[in-house]
């Protein structure tokens, strides 16, 4: 039981096994357990089936979060950031600072979309559980929308599209939500500069 | 967990095709499309609501957000974990301490760092004060939206007392940056407990006054009862948590679910639940939660343990100043922590807490370096705004304002 | 100050006869208070000044803020306006209008995103002269801690600002001081920053 966030409950490997029974062994590419949290990597085309099964048969009735992550440069020797180089503070110039250890690859492709599901009303108190379902995508791939299974994914998916550029097939209203409508680019990607203004007089010696 | 009382809820259908937008179904050429916001006295921040009205009745609704999008998540990727802490309370700026606590808890979970008991109790104390602050502002601005301006002054007067307590402990009224990875930044000052104890009966008295003002007020009851009914199944489909869910009878509160997190495990908190599901129930839930918060604060003060207020893991937490004079290792730790920052092992964590708005958590992806790779705030208000369209189908424009006030979104949280 | 019709007009105030001090006590009579001003006391009732000074005094002491709360600073702004502790009513500014056409002072309280920049400019242009802008907080003064793609680095890039109030968020007392600084500016004759704006519609 996680003391820090007890609603994760025990890692729900049983649900993973039952998913495998229902959809075949290939539906779960990988299971990751980190700090008491279970993440199941599944193929992109099985997402709707898996989420439908989890909602109807396993009792995961609340979609908590849909997070898009860009892993470009994750395994670099250094942690890159847009802060400024040794020759002055130019915030649009990529710079470096050391990492303690190079992490192993998080996944096979550049983008990951994680969906966190919870059991709220289908269980009694003390049995709440969470589960994370993750799919991996490349830049030009798209993922089906979860609105038909969990309608609360609406704004989350629009935000993932707006800020990360991930296309959700079947979303009825896939347009920018946080940035202005005519904005170019997807700001939270790792190859998009942080922007802002350089501090005055920082280039002079 | 079932609704405690059998109650016939009106069936609420999720809007098709887009759950968050209401389209007018008739071709009546006299429909009026008006724009509420982004600058509007009652939109709780810069929310733009494009409504289509048939006379006074709302037949179409779209929420446009993003007018205060701050790019906090991308900014945090550029900063070390300590330097990221001041960014997070500015997202949900009403229950600001909850934001700091959630971020610190996510980092501690990734680090597998244990927080001392006294620090957990102090965090609970200030989380409850932050919840009081948020509900006071909610009640004040909510009553202004409904037309009863008097309550605003009462609530803001009490809010000043709450902010005095924050100021006492760290110097800043709002956004204290008091929570630190591993505990809290500094101990409670000497006069704090006395002043906090004086605050408790004051706040109870204030809550009684609010009940007197609006509890039996026929205009208030007429405007809030039966308006904007939210059934629990609909709330689950739309992802709502927090007081809005508890106003529909579902006793789900992260402070007590599976025992609760942090010091709530020892404090044995029972969620506040109402059965109406309408605007009135949502207001009542928050007022009762304020009472429960004051009770929790009293319990915390009564049972506050002694001991350290921050973890003693020198790789993550600064050593005490006096050690720097005598110990070389402390000096080196201090230097490394201040210049480079501590490193967090690679992995993905999500540690939600119960803020005043609902489930509030940071999805933190660490890469083994001193800076987080990706931080995403699971914002309760973003999810709330999705359900606004369905709740406002066929209501009067004034009811739309009441419903928006009652679900209590904070636009800093929505836009981040 | 309305006088009772039967009160004598020029009798100074004295201790009523029932309150006799005990014998031997030193009696200090109260100060002589004039109960009324006679219309012939011209030096008491007439003040000579210039018309500009009157207008400036009126402008400064009745600045109606435009409630423009964007983010966290808005909470402190509301605290300043509706809290008895900070009470902006004593400066004549309690009348917070919801519409720019009836307000004098736009307090930009909070961070300005690029998406919001156009509405801010529109609202500024809808205000009537003389109009003043206060950039409240670090975010509206310079962009604050958010040096990124999304936040305008200072609202003075789109509207001319008269007073900058630093802080994150500034205490309500700081905002009141900003208001007082603005009042001093007005009374000393400095025109509002909008004087440099060419287009008005």
mmCIF file of C-alpha atoms in Angstrom, chain B residues 272-401:
data_model
loop_
_atom_site.group_PDB
_atom_site.id
_atom_site.type_symbol
_atom_site.label_atom_id
_atom_site.label_comp_id
_atom_site.label_asym_id
_atom_site.label_seq_id
_atom_site.Cartn_x
_atom_site.Cartn_y
_atom_site.Cartn_z
ATOM 1 C CA UNK B 272 -18.654 15.575 4.016
ATOM 2 C CA UNK B 273 -21.484 14.403 1.802
ATOM 3 C CA UNK B 274 -24.731 16.017 0.695
ATOM 4 C CA UNK B 275 -27.544 14.375 -1.173
ATOM 5 C CA UNK B 276 -28.975 17.056 -3.396
ATOM 6 C CA UNK B 277 -26.569 17.194 -6.310
ATOM 7 C CA UNK B 278 -27.748 20.703 -7.106
ATOM 8 C CA UNK B 279 -26.135 24.100 -6.655
ATOM 9 C CA UNK B 280 -27.440 24.306 -3.111
ATOM 10 C CA UNK B 281 -25.842 21.009 -2.172
ATOM 11 C CA UNK B 282 -22.526 22.078 -3.664
ATOM 12 C CA UNK B 283 -22.569 25.246 -1.591
ATOM 13 C CA UNK B 284 -23.541 23.310 1.531
ATOM 14 C CA UNK B 285 -20.794 20.752 1.006
ATOM 15 C CA UNK B 286 -18.191 23.451 0.921
ATOM 16 C CA UNK B 287 -19.536 25.227 3.977
ATOM 17 C CA UNK B 288 -19.589 21.974 5.891
ATOM 18 C CA UNK B 289 -16.100 21.221 4.615
ATOM 19 C CA UNK B 290 -14.988 24.509 6.089
ATOM 20 C CA UNK B 291 -16.386 23.349 9.425
ATOM 21 C CA UNK B 292 -14.606 20.028 9.016
ATOM 22 C CA UNK B 293 -11.397 21.856 8.175
ATOM 23 C CA UNK B 294 -11.608 23.898 11.345
ATOM 24 C CA UNK B 295 -12.167 20.700 13.332
ATOM 25 C CA UNK B 296 -9.171 19.112 11.630
ATOM 26 C CA UNK B 297 -7.032 22.129 12.412
ATOM 27 C CA UNK B 298 -7.988 21.826 16.065
ATOM 28 C CA UNK B 299 -7.176 18.128 16.052
ATOM 29 C CA UNK B 300 -3.825 18.816 14.444
ATOM 30 C CA UNK B 301 -2.940 21.444 17.008
ATOM 31 C CA UNK B 302 -3.959 19.141 19.833
ATOM 32 C CA UNK B 303 -1.952 16.223 18.591
ATOM 33 C CA UNK B 304 1.010 17.913 16.938
ATOM 34 C CA UNK B 305 4.033 15.711 17.467
ATOM 35 C CA UNK B 306 7.473 17.023 18.138
ATOM 36 C CA UNK B 307 10.536 16.168 16.191
ATOM 37 C CA UNK B 308 12.269 17.267 13.024
ATOM 38 C CA UNK B 309 10.361 19.175 10.401
ATOM 39 C CA UNK B 310 12.301 17.923 7.447
ATOM 40 C CA UNK B 311 13.960 14.701 6.462
ATOM 41 C CA UNK B 312 17.605 14.268 7.382
ATOM 42 C CA UNK B 313 18.683 12.761 4.077
ATOM 43 C CA UNK B 314 21.498 15.127 3.249
ATOM 44 C CA UNK B 315 21.446 14.221 -0.408
ATOM 45 C CA UNK B 316 18.091 15.907 -0.778
ATOM 46 C CA UNK B 317 17.681 18.283 2.120
ATOM 47 C CA UNK B 318 19.918 21.141 3.140
ATOM 48 C CA UNK B 319 21.938 20.511 6.305
ATOM 49 C CA UNK B 320 21.246 22.862 9.226
ATOM 50 C CA UNK B 321 23.311 26.012 9.106
ATOM 51 C CA UNK B 322 25.294 25.347 12.242
ATOM 52 C CA UNK B 323 26.689 22.141 10.785
ATOM 53 C CA UNK B 324 28.294 24.027 7.951
ATOM 54 C CA UNK B 325 30.833 25.468 10.336
ATOM 55 C CA UNK B 326 32.122 22.124 11.503
ATOM 56 C CA UNK B 327 31.438 19.442 8.937
ATOM 57 C CA UNK B 328 33.081 19.258 5.531
ATOM 58 C CA UNK B 329 30.515 16.822 4.183
ATOM 59 C CA UNK B 330 27.714 19.174 5.104
ATOM 60 C CA UNK B 331 29.423 21.973 3.265
ATOM 61 C CA UNK B 332 29.800 19.849 0.162
ATOM 62 C CA UNK B 333 26.214 18.653 0.345
ATOM 63 C CA UNK B 334 25.019 22.212 0.747
ATOM 64 C CA UNK B 335 27.049 23.327 -2.224
ATOM 65 C CA UNK B 336 25.865 20.536 -4.466
ATOM 66 C CA UNK B 337 22.268 20.961 -3.469
ATOM 67 C CA UNK B 338 22.245 24.671 -4.042
ATOM 68 C CA UNK B 339 24.133 24.706 -7.310
ATOM 69 C CA UNK B 340 23.148 21.517 -9.042
ATOM 70 C CA UNK B 341 20.246 20.162 -7.022
ATOM 71 C CA UNK B 342 19.471 16.610 -6.057
ATOM 72 C CA UNK B 343 18.870 13.983 -8.698
ATOM 73 C CA UNK B 344 15.743 11.873 -8.807
ATOM 74 C CA UNK B 345 15.876 8.296 -10.136
ATOM 75 C CA UNK B 346 14.236 7.795 -13.515
ATOM 76 C CA UNK B 347 10.616 6.705 -13.571
ATOM 77 C CA UNK B 348 7.044 7.864 -13.604
ATOM 78 C CA UNK B 349 4.988 8.653 -10.515
ATOM 79 C CA UNK B 350 1.585 10.109 -9.855
ATOM 80 C CA UNK B 351 0.659 11.168 -6.356
ATOM 81 C CA UNK B 352 -2.760 12.790 -6.084
ATOM 82 C CA UNK B 353 -4.060 14.760 -3.121
ATOM 83 C CA UNK B 354 -7.406 16.254 -2.330
ATOM 84 C CA UNK B 355 -7.334 19.953 -3.015
ATOM 85 C CA UNK B 356 -10.328 22.181 -2.539
ATOM 86 C CA UNK B 357 -11.451 21.357 -6.054
ATOM 87 C CA UNK B 358 -10.970 17.636 -6.222
ATOM 88 C CA UNK B 359 -8.270 15.195 -7.179
ATOM 89 C CA UNK B 360 -5.142 17.182 -7.728
ATOM 90 C CA UNK B 361 -1.953 15.445 -8.583
ATOM 91 C CA UNK B 362 1.323 15.761 -10.363
ATOM 92 C CA UNK B 363 2.286 13.216 -12.947
ATOM 93 C CA UNK B 364 6.042 13.471 -12.612
ATOM 94 C CA UNK B 365 8.449 11.812 -15.010
ATOM 95 C CA UNK B 366 12.006 11.915 -13.792
ATOM 96 C CA UNK B 367 15.044 11.124 -15.874
ATOM 97 C CA UNK B 368 17.793 10.692 -13.338
ATOM 98 C CA UNK B 369 18.859 14.289 -13.585
ATOM 99 C CA UNK B 370 18.384 17.308 -11.370
ATOM 100 C CA UNK B 371 15.513 18.614 -13.451
ATOM 101 C CA UNK B 372 12.176 16.921 -13.993
ATOM 102 C CA UNK B 373 11.687 15.557 -17.494
ATOM 103 C CA UNK B 374 7.973 16.198 -17.617
ATOM 104 C CA UNK B 375 5.518 17.434 -15.077
ATOM 105 C CA UNK B 376 1.829 17.411 -15.703
ATOM 106 C CA UNK B 377 -0.737 18.683 -13.307
ATOM 107 C CA UNK B 378 -3.925 16.697 -13.268
ATOM 108 C CA UNK B 379 -6.116 19.695 -13.002
ATOM 109 C CA UNK B 380 -9.528 19.196 -11.436
ATOM 110 C CA UNK B 381 -10.879 22.412 -12.920
ATOM 111 C CA UNK B 382 -10.195 21.398 -16.520
ATOM 112 C CA UNK B 383 -12.428 18.408 -15.975
ATOM 113 C CA UNK B 384 -15.110 20.519 -14.296
ATOM 114 C CA UNK B 385 -15.443 22.826 -17.239
ATOM 115 C CA UNK B 386 -16.198 19.945 -19.536
ATOM 116 C CA UNK B 387 -19.385 19.253 -17.663
ATOM 117 C CA UNK B 388 -20.581 22.842 -17.695
ATOM 118 C CA UNK B 389 -22.258 22.470 -21.078
ATOM 119 C CA UNK B 390 -24.330 19.475 -20.073
ATOM 120 C CA UNK B 391 -25.340 21.004 -16.758
ATOM 121 C CA UNK B 392 -26.521 24.200 -18.402
ATOM 122 C CA UNK B 393 -28.797 22.733 -21.003
ATOM 123 C CA UNK B 394 -32.097 24.556 -20.940
ATOM 124 C CA UNK B 395 -31.454 26.757 -17.938
ATOM 125 C CA UNK B 396 -31.722 30.498 -17.659
ATOM 126 C CA UNK B 397 -28.661 32.645 -18.126
ATOM 127 C CA UNK B 398 -28.716 33.564 -14.467
ATOM 128 C CA UNK B 399 -28.713 29.878 -13.602
ATOM 129 C CA UNK B 400 -25.657 29.399 -15.775
ATOM 130 C CA UNK B 401 -23.843 31.892 -13.605
#
